[in-house]
Short mmCIF file of C-alpha atoms in Angstrom, two decimals:
data_model
loop_
_atom_site.label_atom_id
_atom_site.label_comp_id
_atom_site.label_asym_id
_atom_site.label_seq_id
_atom_site.Cartn_x
_atom_site.Cartn_y
_atom_site.Cartn_z
CA MET A 1 -0.01 -0.01 -0.01
CA ILE A 2 2.89 2.35 0.72
CA VAL A 3 4.36 1.80 -2.72
CA MET A 4 0.99 2.40 -4.25
CA MET A 5 0.60 5.64 -2.25
CA THR A 6 3.96 6.96 -3.31
CA ILE A 7 3.42 6.19 -6.96
CA ILE A 8 -0.11 7.63 -7.07
CA LEU A 9 0.47 10.67 -4.91
CA GLY A 10 3.82 11.52 -6.61
CA GLY A 11 2.28 11.09 -10.06
CA VAL A 12 -0.88 12.99 -9.31
CA LEU A 13 0.28 15.84 -7.08
CA VAL A 14 3.43 16.93 -8.92
CA PRO A 15 1.88 17.68 -12.34
CA ALA A 16 -1.59 18.66 -10.94
CA SER A 17 -0.25 21.23 -8.42
CA SER A 18 2.28 22.49 -10.95
CA LEU A 19 -0.38 23.10 -13.50
CA VAL A 20 -2.79 24.75 -11.01
CA ASP A 21 0.04 26.94 -9.80
CA GLU A 22 0.82 27.95 -13.38
CA LYS A 23 -2.83 28.79 -13.99
CA GLN A 24 -3.17 30.82 -10.79
CA LYS A 25 -0.02 32.85 -11.57
CA ARG A 26 -1.08 33.17 -15.18
CA THR A 27 2.27 31.87 -16.41
CA LEU A 28 0.57 29.08 -18.37
CA ASN A 29 -0.95 31.76 -20.60
CA ALA A 30 2.51 33.35 -21.05
CA LEU A 31 3.92 29.96 -22.00
CA THR A 32 1.32 29.41 -24.66
CA ILE A 33 2.38 32.54 -26.57
CA THR A 34 5.87 31.20 -26.98
CA PRO A 35 6.75 28.55 -29.52
CA VAL A 36 6.07 25.93 -26.89
CA SER A 37 2.67 24.24 -27.46
CA LEU A 38 0.24 23.48 -24.64
CA ILE A 39 0.72 19.76 -25.22
CA GLU A 40 4.51 20.18 -24.71
CA VAL A 41 3.97 21.98 -21.44
CA TYR A 42 1.53 19.24 -20.22
CA SER A 43 3.94 16.54 -21.38
CA ALA A 44 6.79 18.20 -19.39
CA LYS A 45 4.57 18.25 -16.31
CA ALA A 46 3.60 14.63 -16.86
CA LEU A 47 7.27 13.58 -17.21
CA ALA A 48 8.13 15.28 -13.95
CA GLY A 49 5.35 13.34 -12.20
CA ILE A 50 6.49 10.13 -13.76
CA LEU A 51 10.09 10.59 -12.61
CA VAL A 52 9.04 11.52 -9.03
CA SER A 53 6.72 8.54 -8.88
CA ILE A 54 9.25 5.96 -10.15
CA ILE A 55 12.04 7.29 -7.90
CA MET A 56 9.83 7.37 -4.79
CA GLY A 57 8.44 3.88 -5.52
CA LEU A 58 11.93 2.51 -6.02
CA ILE A 59 13.08 4.10 -2.73
CA VAL A 60 10.20 2.51 -0.87
CA LEU A 61 10.99 -0.89 -2.40
CA VAL A 62 14.67 -0.61 -1.60
CA LEU A 63 13.98 0.41 2.01
CA ASN A 64 11.68 -2.61 2.47
CA SER A 65 13.82 -5.07 0.39
CA ALA A 66 10.63 -5.93 -1.55
CA PHE A 67 11.91 -6.37 -5.09
CA GLY A 68 11.07 -10.07 -5.19
CA GLY A 69 12.53 -12.43 -7.82
CA GLN A 70 11.90 -10.19 -10.82
CA PRO A 71 13.01 -6.57 -10.19
CA MET A 72 12.90 -5.51 -13.83
CA LEU A 73 9.25 -6.60 -14.14
CA LEU A 74 8.50 -4.73 -10.97
CA VAL A 75 10.15 -1.58 -12.37
CA LEU A 76 7.98 -1.96 -15.49
CA VAL A 77 4.84 -2.17 -13.37
CA LEU A 78 6.03 0.80 -11.35
CA GLY A 79 6.63 2.73 -14.56
CA MET A 80 3.19 1.92 -15.91
CA GLY A 81 1.64 3.02 -12.65
CA ALA A 82 3.67 6.18 -12.67
CA VAL A 83 2.46 7.00 -16.22
CA ALA A 84 -1.14 6.33 -15.27
CA SER A 85 -0.93 8.49 -12.14
CA SER A 86 0.90 11.32 -13.91
CA VAL A 87 -1.59 11.41 -16.80
CA PHE A 88 -4.41 11.56 -14.32
CA GLY A 89 -2.51 14.31 -12.44
CA VAL A 90 -2.21 16.36 -15.65
CA LEU A 91 -5.90 15.78 -16.46
CA LEU A 92 -6.89 16.77 -12.94
CA GLY A 93 -4.59 19.84 -13.04
CA SER A 94 -6.08 21.01 -16.31
CA LEU A 95 -9.67 20.75 -15.03
CA VAL A 96 -9.47 22.31 -11.53
CA LYS A 97 -9.33 26.07 -11.01
CA ASP A 98 -7.29 26.55 -7.82
CA ILE A 99 -5.13 24.68 -5.29
CA ASN A 100 -7.97 24.47 -2.71
CA MET A 101 -10.23 22.65 -5.24
CA LEU A 102 -7.29 20.35 -6.18
CA LEU A 103 -6.63 19.38 -2.60
CA ALA A 104 -10.37 18.88 -1.91
CA VAL A 105 -10.66 16.52 -4.99
CA ILE A 106 -7.57 14.57 -3.99
CA LYS A 107 -8.78 14.22 -0.39
CA ALA A 108 -12.29 13.12 -1.49
CA GLY A 109 -10.98 10.78 -4.14
CA GLY A 110 -8.25 9.29 -1.91
CA VAL A 111 -10.73 6.70 -0.46
CA VAL A 112 -11.57 5.55 -3.98
CA LEU A 113 -7.95 5.51 -5.17
CA PHE A 114 -6.80 3.40 -2.20
CA ALA A 115 -9.86 1.30 -1.86
CA PRO A 116 -8.30 -1.83 -3.53
CA ALA A 117 -5.70 -1.94 -0.78
CA LEU A 118 -8.26 -1.50 1.91
CA ILE A 119 -10.50 -4.15 0.37
CA GLN A 120 -7.60 -6.61 0.32
CA LEU A 121 -6.98 -6.03 3.99
CA VAL A 122 -10.53 -7.20 4.85
CA PRO A 123 -10.87 -10.79 3.55
CA SER A 124 -14.64 -10.93 4.26
CA VAL A 125 -15.28 -8.28 1.62
CA PRO A 126 -15.79 -9.77 -1.93
CA GLN A 127 -12.42 -9.22 -3.72
CA TRP A 128 -14.06 -8.60 -7.12
CA ILE A 129 -15.15 -5.23 -5.85
CA ALA A 130 -11.53 -4.02 -5.90
CA GLN A 131 -11.30 -4.95 -9.60
CA VAL A 132 -13.87 -2.25 -10.50
CA ILE A 133 -11.42 0.43 -9.33
CA PRO A 134 -8.53 1.26 -11.75
CA THR A 135 -5.86 1.45 -9.07
CA TYR A 136 -6.30 -2.27 -8.52
CA TYR A 137 -4.47 -2.85 -11.70
CA LEU A 138 -1.44 -1.13 -10.33
CA MET A 139 -1.60 -2.54 -6.83
CA ASN A 140 -2.20 -6.15 -7.61
CA PRO A 141 0.69 -6.66 -10.11
CA VAL A 142 3.07 -4.98 -7.66
CA LEU A 143 1.87 -7.38 -4.90
CA GLU A 144 2.01 -10.40 -7.14
CA VAL A 145 5.54 -9.68 -8.46
CA SER A 146 7.09 -8.54 -5.20
CA GLN A 147 5.41 -10.96 -2.79
CA ASN A 148 4.39 -14.03 -4.78
CA GLY A 149 7.12 -14.07 -7.44
CA ALA A 150 4.66 -13.76 -10.39
CA GLY A 151 6.00 -13.48 -13.88
CA LEU A 152 4.82 -11.41 -16.86
CA GLY A 153 2.46 -14.21 -17.94
CA ASP A 154 0.72 -14.05 -14.59
CA ILE A 155 0.01 -10.34 -14.66
CA ILE A 156 -0.32 -9.61 -18.37
CA GLY A 157 -4.10 -9.33 -18.13
CA GLU A 158 -3.92 -6.77 -15.31
CA LEU A 159 -1.23 -4.76 -17.20
CA SER A 160 -3.41 -4.79 -20.31
CA VAL A 161 -6.27 -3.25 -18.35
CA LEU A 162 -3.84 -0.65 -16.87
CA LEU A 163 -2.61 0.17 -20.38
CA ALA A 164 -6.28 0.59 -21.51
CA VAL A 165 -6.95 2.93 -18.57
CA ILE A 166 -3.89 4.98 -19.52
CA GLY A 167 -5.20 5.12 -23.11
CA VAL A 168 -8.61 6.36 -22.05
CA MET A 169 -7.03 9.03 -19.85
CA VAL A 170 -4.72 10.19 -22.66
CA VAL A 171 -7.66 10.50 -25.04
CA ALA A 172 -9.56 12.51 -22.38
CA LEU A 173 -6.56 14.71 -21.77
CA VAL A 174 -6.16 15.37 -25.52
CA MET A 175 -9.81 16.38 -25.70
CA VAL A 176 -9.35 18.73 -22.73
CA ILE A 177 -6.19 20.24 -24.28
CA GLU A 178 -7.95 20.80 -27.61
CA ARG A 179 -10.82 22.49 -25.85
CA GLN A 180 -8.42 24.86 -24.04
#
């Protein structure tokens, strides 16, 4: 759960708060009159979130000696989770107006984001409920690889769903950018 928190919070908060800060200070408007396009600005924010997420996730895994038998597969899963979190962060940052609204949305959505981990802690709750929430497809592969020694063949279905979630968010983000 700690790995999932670091990946999601790093990926969401860094680009979202950066974009909201740029909007509040009106520097985002100034950037758009330069040769830099809005999609390049958003991509840079997303890349910063991805890097922070991966680095923080790796630090947590190193501190807990939780790489399991396939560290490269675990890094791939962390990378995909970082991309998903960061794209969500850019999408969120492009939609909210100020930092107070951003923090309110993150606080309110935190229960939903971390629900798969909470559901897994309570075995009497039907586990299929967690599979409805997109963060399950980050959390479960990390658990399977680090704790159960799963291989790529064991988690390919969950990674495919995570990739589809990333695709849907990218399409939504492109639509938001075109509208702006």
